[in-house]
PDB file of C-alpha atoms in Angstrom:
ATOM      1  CA  MET A   1      -6.322  -5.666 -33.189  1.00 58.00           C
ATOM      2  CA  ARG A   2      -9.369  -7.779 -33.074  1.00 73.00           C
ATOM      3  CA  GLY A   3      -8.842 -11.473 -33.158  1.00 74.00           C
ATOM      4  CA  GLN A   4      -5.092 -11.092 -32.691  1.00 80.00           C
ATOM      5  CA  PRO A   5      -3.382 -12.071 -29.503  1.00 79.00           C
ATOM      6  CA  PRO A   6      -1.831  -9.209 -27.609  1.00 78.00           C
ATOM      7  CA  SER A   7       1.884  -8.664 -27.979  1.00 79.00           C
ATOM      8  CA  PRO A   8       3.939 -10.281 -25.207  1.00 76.00           C
ATOM      9  CA  ILE A   9       4.899  -8.121 -22.209  1.00 71.00           C
ATOM     10  CA  ALA A  10       8.651  -8.163 -21.521  1.00 74.00           C
ATOM     11  CA  LEU A  11       9.446  -9.618 -18.065  1.00 68.00           C
ATOM     12  CA  ARG A  12      12.445  -7.595 -16.781  1.00 70.00           C
ATOM     13  CA  SER A  13      12.442  -8.609 -13.132  1.00 66.00           C
ATOM     14  CA  GLY A  14      10.782 -11.028 -10.699  1.00 63.00           C
ATOM     15  CA  VAL A  15       8.537 -13.802 -11.861  1.00 61.00           C
ATOM     16  CA  LYS A  16       5.041 -13.721 -13.388  1.00 68.00           C
ATOM     17  CA  GLN A  17       2.234 -13.337 -10.918  1.00 71.00           C
ATOM     18  CA  GLY A  18       0.529 -16.722 -10.418  1.00 74.00           C
ATOM     19  CA  CYS A  19       3.664 -18.616 -11.468  1.00 78.00           C
ATOM     20  CA  PRO A  20       4.208 -21.642  -9.202  1.00 81.00           C
ATOM     21  CA  LEU A  21       7.813 -20.587  -8.863  1.00 81.00           C
ATOM     22  CA  SER A  22       7.015 -17.126  -7.320  1.00 80.00           C
ATOM     23  CA  GLY A  23       6.005 -18.536  -3.945  1.00 81.00           C
ATOM     24  CA  ILE A  24       8.988 -20.739  -3.678  1.00 85.00           C
ATOM     25  CA  LEU A  25      11.420 -17.906  -4.571  1.00 84.00           C
ATOM     26  CA  PHE A  26       9.675 -15.586  -2.062  1.00 85.00           C
ATOM     27  CA  ASN A  27       9.970 -18.221   0.719  1.00 87.00           C
ATOM     28  CA  ILE A  28      13.663 -18.774  -0.018  1.00 89.00           C
ATOM     29  CA  ALA A  29      14.273 -14.993   0.039  1.00 87.00           C
ATOM     30  CA  ILE A  30      12.216 -14.250   3.196  1.00 90.00           C
ATOM     31  CA  ASP A  31      13.827 -17.100   5.119  1.00 92.00           C
ATOM     32  CA  GLN A  32      16.959 -15.024   5.798  1.00 91.00           C
ATOM     33  CA  VAL A  33      14.745 -12.224   7.310  1.00 91.00           C
ATOM     34  CA  LEU A  34      12.964 -14.667   9.586  1.00 92.00           C
ATOM     35  CA  ARG A  35      16.240 -16.252  10.741  1.00 93.00           C
ATOM     36  CA  SER A  36      17.862 -12.827  11.426  1.00 92.00           C
ATOM     37  CA  VAL A  37      14.841 -11.661  13.513  1.00 91.00           C
ATOM     38  CA  GLN A  38      14.554 -14.966  15.382  1.00 92.00           C
ATOM     39  CA  GLU A  39      18.293 -15.347  15.991  1.00 90.00           C
ATOM     40  CA  HIS A  40      19.392 -15.731  19.633  1.00 87.00           C
ATOM     41  CA  LYS A  41      15.771 -15.678  20.897  1.00 87.00           C
ATOM     42  CA  GLY A  42      14.660 -18.311  23.408  1.00 87.00           C
ATOM     43  CA  TYR A  43      11.039 -17.868  22.358  1.00 87.00           C
ATOM     44  CA  ARG A  44       9.004 -17.412  19.182  1.00 88.00           C
ATOM     45  CA  ALA A  45       9.708 -13.794  18.142  1.00 88.00           C
ATOM     46  CA  ILE A  46       8.261 -13.753  14.652  1.00 89.00           C
ATOM     47  CA  LEU A  47       5.252 -15.386  12.999  1.00 86.00           C
ATOM     48  CA  ALA A  48       5.010 -15.456   9.223  1.00 87.00           C
ATOM     49  CA  PHE A  49       2.396 -16.565   6.701  1.00 85.00           C
ATOM     50  CA  ALA A  50       3.378 -15.661   3.152  1.00 78.00           C
ATOM     51  CA  ASP A  51       4.119 -11.927   3.243  1.00 82.00           C
ATOM     52  CA  ASP A  52       2.268 -11.205   6.500  1.00 85.00           C
ATOM     53  CA  LEU A  53       4.543 -10.909   9.590  1.00 88.00           C
ATOM     54  CA  VAL A  54       3.759 -10.698  13.315  1.00 86.00           C
ATOM     55  CA  LEU A  55       6.624  -9.509  15.546  1.00 88.00           C
ATOM     56  CA  LEU A  56       6.520 -10.437  19.245  1.00 86.00           C
ATOM     57  CA  GLU A  57       8.697  -8.853  21.949  1.00 88.00           C
ATOM     58  CA  GLU A  58       8.687  -8.314  25.739  1.00 84.00           C
ATOM     59  CA  THR A  59       9.147  -4.552  25.747  1.00 85.00           C
ATOM     60  CA  ALA A  60       8.332  -1.637  23.469  1.00 87.00           C
ATOM     61  CA  ASP A  61      12.011  -0.770  23.049  1.00 91.00           C
ATOM     62  CA  GLU A  62      12.874  -4.330  22.003  1.00 91.00           C
ATOM     63  CA  LEU A  63       9.918  -4.323  19.574  1.00 89.00           C
ATOM     64  CA  GLN A  64      11.050  -1.054  18.053  1.00 92.00           C
ATOM     65  CA  GLU A  65      14.525  -2.541  17.527  1.00 94.00           C
ATOM     66  CA  MET A  66      12.965  -5.653  15.987  1.00 92.00           C
ATOM     67  CA  ILE A  67      10.830  -3.515  13.622  1.00 92.00           C
ATOM     68  CA  GLN A  68      13.934  -1.670  12.470  1.00 94.00           C
ATOM     69  CA  LEU A  69      15.855  -4.936  12.003  1.00 94.00           C
ATOM     70  CA  THR A  70      13.056  -6.434   9.996  1.00 93.00           C
ATOM     71  CA  SER A  71      12.825  -3.371   7.850  1.00 94.00           C
ATOM     72  CA  ASP A  72      16.603  -3.326   7.292  1.00 94.00           C
ATOM     73  CA  GLU A  73      16.688  -6.998   6.368  1.00 93.00           C
ATOM     74  CA  LEU A  74      13.802  -6.632   3.932  1.00 92.00           C
ATOM     75  CA  SER A  75      15.364  -3.632   2.285  1.00 92.00           C
ATOM     76  CA  LEU A  76      18.364  -5.817   1.407  1.00 92.00           C
ATOM     77  CA  LEU A  77      15.903  -7.833  -0.666  1.00 89.00           C
ATOM     78  CA  CYS A  78      14.396  -4.694  -2.209  1.00 86.00           C
ATOM     79  CA  LEU A  79      11.228  -5.285  -0.134  1.00 87.00           C
ATOM     80  CA  GLN A  80       9.641  -2.902   2.282  1.00 88.00           C
ATOM     81  CA  LEU A  81       7.055  -2.904   5.075  1.00 89.00           C
ATOM     82  CA  ASN A  82       3.996  -0.764   4.567  1.00 88.00           C
ATOM     83  CA  PRO A  83       3.305   1.255   7.756  1.00 89.00           C
ATOM     84  CA  VAL A  84      -0.333   1.866   6.664  1.00 87.00           C
ATOM     85  CA  LYS A  85      -0.986  -1.885   6.841  1.00 88.00           C
ATOM     86  CA  CYS A  86       0.741  -2.255  10.267  1.00 86.00           C
ATOM     87  CA  ALA A  87      -0.632  -1.997  13.774  1.00 84.00           C
ATOM     88  CA  THR A  88       0.834  -2.454  17.302  1.00 83.00           C
ATOM     89  CA  ASN A  89      -0.885  -4.009  20.291  1.00 81.00           C
ATOM     90  CA  HIS A  90       1.185  -3.338  23.468  1.00 76.00           C
ATOM     91  CA  LEU A  91      -0.337  -5.080  26.419  1.00 76.00           C
ATOM     92  CA  ALA A  92       0.302  -3.539  29.923  1.00 75.00           C
ATOM     93  CA  GLY A  93       0.382  -5.501  33.130  1.00 70.00           C
ATOM     94  CA  THR A  94       2.863  -7.652  34.995  1.00 70.00           C
ATOM     95  CA  ALA A  95       1.866 -11.308  34.803  1.00 73.00           C
ATOM     96  CA  THR A  96      -1.582 -10.736  33.389  1.00 72.00           C
ATOM     97  CA  PRO A  97      -2.372  -8.026  30.751  1.00 68.00           C
ATOM     98  CA  ILE A  98      -4.840  -5.467  32.150  1.00 68.00           C
ATOM     99  CA  GLU A  99      -5.062  -2.959  29.276  1.00 70.00           C
ATOM    100  CA  ALA A 100      -3.682  -1.894  25.887  1.00 72.00           C
ATOM    101  CA  ALA A 101      -0.853   0.612  26.472  1.00 76.00           C
ATOM    102  CA  PRO A 102      -0.695   3.649  24.232  1.00 79.00           C
ATOM    103  CA  THR A 103       2.934   3.075  23.140  1.00 84.00           C
ATOM    104  CA  GLN A 104       3.841   4.737  19.878  1.00 88.00           C
ATOM    105  CA  LEU A 105       6.150   2.776  17.585  1.00 86.00           C
ATOM    106  CA  ASN A 106       7.494   3.858  14.255  1.00 89.00           C
ATOM    107  CA  LEU A 107       8.558   2.343  10.958  1.00 90.00           C
ATOM    108  CA  ASN A 108      11.193   4.354   9.149  1.00 88.00           C
ATOM    109  CA  GLY A 109       9.983   7.546  10.910  1.00 90.00           C
ATOM    110  CA  ILE A 110       6.298   6.903  10.238  1.00 91.00           C
ATOM    111  CA  ALA A 111       4.017   6.265  13.203  1.00 90.00           C
ATOM    112  CA  ILE A 112       2.382   2.857  13.328  1.00 86.00           C
ATOM    113  CA  ARG A 113      -1.283   2.651  14.307  1.00 86.00           C
ATOM    114  CA  THR A 114      -1.591   1.841  18.046  1.00 82.00           C
ATOM    115  CA  LEU A 115      -4.531  -0.289  19.118  1.00 78.00           C
ATOM    116  CA  ALA A 116      -6.451   0.822  22.203  1.00 79.00           C
ATOM    117  CA  ASP A 117      -8.764  -1.239  24.350  1.00 78.00           C
ATOM    118  CA  GLY A 118     -11.591  -2.590  22.223  1.00 73.00           C
ATOM    119  CA  GLU A 119      -9.881  -1.770  18.907  1.00 76.00           C
ATOM    120  CA  TYR A 120      -8.779  -4.563  16.657  1.00 73.00           C
ATOM    121  CA  TYR A 121      -6.705  -5.467  13.622  1.00 72.00           C
ATOM    122  CA  SER A 122      -8.182  -7.935  11.235  1.00 74.00           C
ATOM    123  CA  TYR A 123      -5.586 -10.676  10.652  1.00 73.00           C
ATOM    124  CA  PHE A 124      -6.776 -13.389   8.195  1.00 71.00           C
ATOM    125  CA  GLY A 125     -10.397 -12.797   9.237  1.00 68.00           C
ATOM    126  CA  LYS A 126      -9.588 -12.908  12.971  1.00 70.00           C
ATOM    127  CA  GLN A 127      -9.929  -9.849  15.143  1.00 68.00           C
ATOM    128  CA  VAL A 128      -6.720  -9.285  17.083  1.00 72.00           C
ATOM    129  CA  GLY A 129      -6.663  -6.832  19.950  1.00 67.00           C
ATOM    130  CA  PHE A 130      -7.314  -6.509  23.674  1.00 66.00           C
ATOM    131  CA  TYR A 131     -10.708  -6.405  25.446  1.00 59.00           C
ATOM    132  CA  LEU A 132     -12.688  -7.044  22.237  1.00 59.00           C
ATOM    133  CA  GLN A 133     -16.413  -6.966  22.450  1.00 60.00           C
ATOM    134  CA  LYS A 134     -18.299  -9.942  20.943  1.00 60.00           C
ATOM    135  CA  THR A 135     -20.575  -8.982  18.118  1.00 58.00           C
ATOM    136  CA  PHE A 136     -23.268 -11.162  16.691  1.00 57.00           C
ATOM    137  CA  GLY A 137     -22.586 -10.044  13.138  1.00 63.00           C
ATOM    138  CA  SER A 138     -21.246 -13.455  12.122  1.00 64.00           C
ATOM    139  CA  VAL A 139     -24.213 -15.331  13.501  1.00 70.00           C
ATOM    140  CA  ASN A 140     -26.671 -12.935  12.121  1.00 74.00           C
ATOM    141  CA  GLU A 141     -25.069 -13.015   8.720  1.00 75.00           C
ATOM    142  CA  ALA A 142     -25.051 -16.810   8.762  1.00 75.00           C
ATOM    143  CA  LEU A 143     -28.697 -16.928   9.748  1.00 79.00           C
ATOM    144  CA  LEU A 144     -29.574 -14.441   6.947  1.00 83.00           C
ATOM    145  CA  LEU A 145     -27.661 -16.728   4.508  1.00 83.00           C
ATOM    146  CA  LEU A 146     -29.621 -19.709   5.837  1.00 84.00           C
ATOM    147  CA  GLN A 147     -32.903 -17.955   5.262  1.00 88.00           C
ATOM    148  CA  LYS A 148     -31.901 -17.004   1.705  1.00 89.00           C
ATOM    149  CA  ILE A 149     -30.879 -20.549   0.954  1.00 89.00           C
ATOM    150  CA  ALA A 150     -34.059 -22.039   2.536  1.00 89.00           C
ATOM    151  CA  THR A 151     -36.313 -19.723   0.585  1.00 92.00           C
ATOM    152  CA  SER A 152     -34.491 -19.931  -2.726  1.00 91.00           C
ATOM    153  CA  ASN A 153     -35.652 -21.710  -5.856  1.00 93.00           C
ATOM    154  CA  LEU A 154     -32.839 -24.269  -5.637  1.00 91.00           C
ATOM    155  CA  ALA A 155     -33.506 -27.943  -5.785  1.00 92.00           C
ATOM    156  CA  PRO A 156     -33.439 -29.712  -2.382  1.00 91.00           C
ATOM    157  CA  TRP A 157     -30.046 -31.348  -3.133  1.00 92.00           C
ATOM    158  CA  GLN A 158     -28.710 -27.909  -4.233  1.00 91.00           C
ATOM    159  CA  LYS A 159     -29.872 -26.366  -0.915  1.00 89.00           C
ATOM    160  CA  ILE A 160     -28.075 -29.112   1.063  1.00 90.00           C
ATOM    161  CA  ASP A 161     -24.893 -28.491  -0.950  1.00 90.00           C
ATOM    162  CA  SER A 162     -25.244 -24.724  -0.395  1.00 87.00           C
ATOM    163  CA  LEU A 163     -25.710 -25.123   3.304  1.00 86.00           C
ATOM    164  CA  LYS A 164     -22.636 -27.307   3.564  1.00 85.00           C
ATOM    165  CA  ALA A 165     -20.517 -24.981   1.425  1.00 84.00           C
ATOM    166  CA  PHE A 166     -21.641 -21.588   2.798  1.00 80.00           C
ATOM    167  CA  PHE A 167     -23.705 -21.693   5.967  1.00 79.00           C
ATOM    168  CA  PHE A 168     -21.797 -24.303   8.046  1.00 80.00           C
ATOM    169  CA  SER A 169     -18.369 -23.051   6.920  1.00 77.00           C
ATOM    170  CA  SER A 170     -19.140 -19.439   7.852  1.00 72.00           C
ATOM    171  CA  LEU A 171     -20.307 -20.485  11.361  1.00 73.00           C
ATOM    172  CA  SER A 172     -17.357 -22.895  11.741  1.00 74.00           C
ATOM    173  CA  PHE A 173     -14.845 -20.106  10.880  1.00 69.00           C
ATOM    174  CA  ALA A 174     -16.460 -17.611  13.195  1.00 70.00           C
ATOM    175  CA  MET A 175     -16.355 -20.136  16.084  1.00 72.00           C
ATOM    176  CA  ARG A 176     -12.821 -21.321  15.382  1.00 70.00           C
ATOM    177  CA  THR A 177     -11.582 -17.701  15.458  1.00 65.00           C
ATOM    178  CA  ALA A 178     -13.493 -16.953  18.688  1.00 67.00           C
ATOM    179  CA  GLN A 179     -15.731 -14.309  17.008  1.00 66.00           C
ATOM    180  CA  ILE A 180     -18.708 -16.081  18.551  1.00 67.00           C
ATOM    181  CA  ASP A 181     -18.961 -18.557  21.393  1.00 63.00           C
ATOM    182  CA  LYS A 182     -20.736 -21.969  21.350  1.00 66.00           C
ATOM    183  CA  THR A 183     -23.516 -20.833  23.710  1.00 70.00           C
ATOM    184  CA  THR A 184     -24.488 -17.952  21.382  1.00 65.00           C
ATOM    185  CA  CYS A 185     -24.391 -20.216  18.354  1.00 61.00           C
ATOM    186  CA  VAL A 186     -26.588 -22.818  20.154  1.00 65.00           C
ATOM    187  CA  GLN A 187     -29.081 -20.121  21.306  1.00 65.00           C
ATOM    188  CA  ARG A 188     -29.291 -18.672  17.836  1.00 60.00           C
ATOM    189  CA  GLY A 189     -29.376 -22.175  16.329  1.00 58.00           C
ATOM    190  CA  LEU A 190     -32.534 -22.988  18.289  1.00 40.00           C
ATOM    191  CA  CYS A 191     -34.143 -20.000  16.704  1.00 45.00           C
ATOM    192  CA  CYS A 192     -32.921 -21.275  13.389  1.00 50.00           C
ATOM    193  CA  GLN A 193     -34.641 -24.680  13.984  1.00 51.00           C
ATOM    194  CA  GLU A 194     -37.944 -22.917  14.739  1.00 48.00           C
ATOM    195  CA  ARG A 195     -37.809 -21.169  11.355  1.00 48.00           C
ATOM    196  CA  ALA A 196     -37.145 -24.331   9.369  1.00 46.00           C
TER     197      ALA A 196
END
């Protein structure tokens, strides 16, 4: 009905999305999974940020066991891993990795994507893989943004604010995550100064 508030939705399980309590409850629940996977390891075996997990192991067999353990522990909490959103990166070599090995790992009988040389998985905006080629996409996108801001109808103080908020932060992120190196940025930056 117009002008009338919608009828309330019954909450039968979990907590409302966006509720400050939801993150706390999730962290309390996932802590047992992290402890079980990390237990008796003399090195960092699992990295976690919210609901994103990275499992680290010495051999493919040990990693397969860890994947299964993680899946089993999560199922006790009525949570599950999504094999479509997973990828493996097995590096071959003795002391120094020399290539990505084509090792097939599975999650509950479903094959997990295996990264080959030059392929990557995007993890929080960072390309993770082996033998990644540098692209200048980030620099070129930042320079295009700079040009749009410089030629916009914004007031000078608005242009400065926009440069701080969008241009410098995009270059900073790309450099911090090794998507571009300092030399490339400086070389492209000189071109940028000529345009201004």
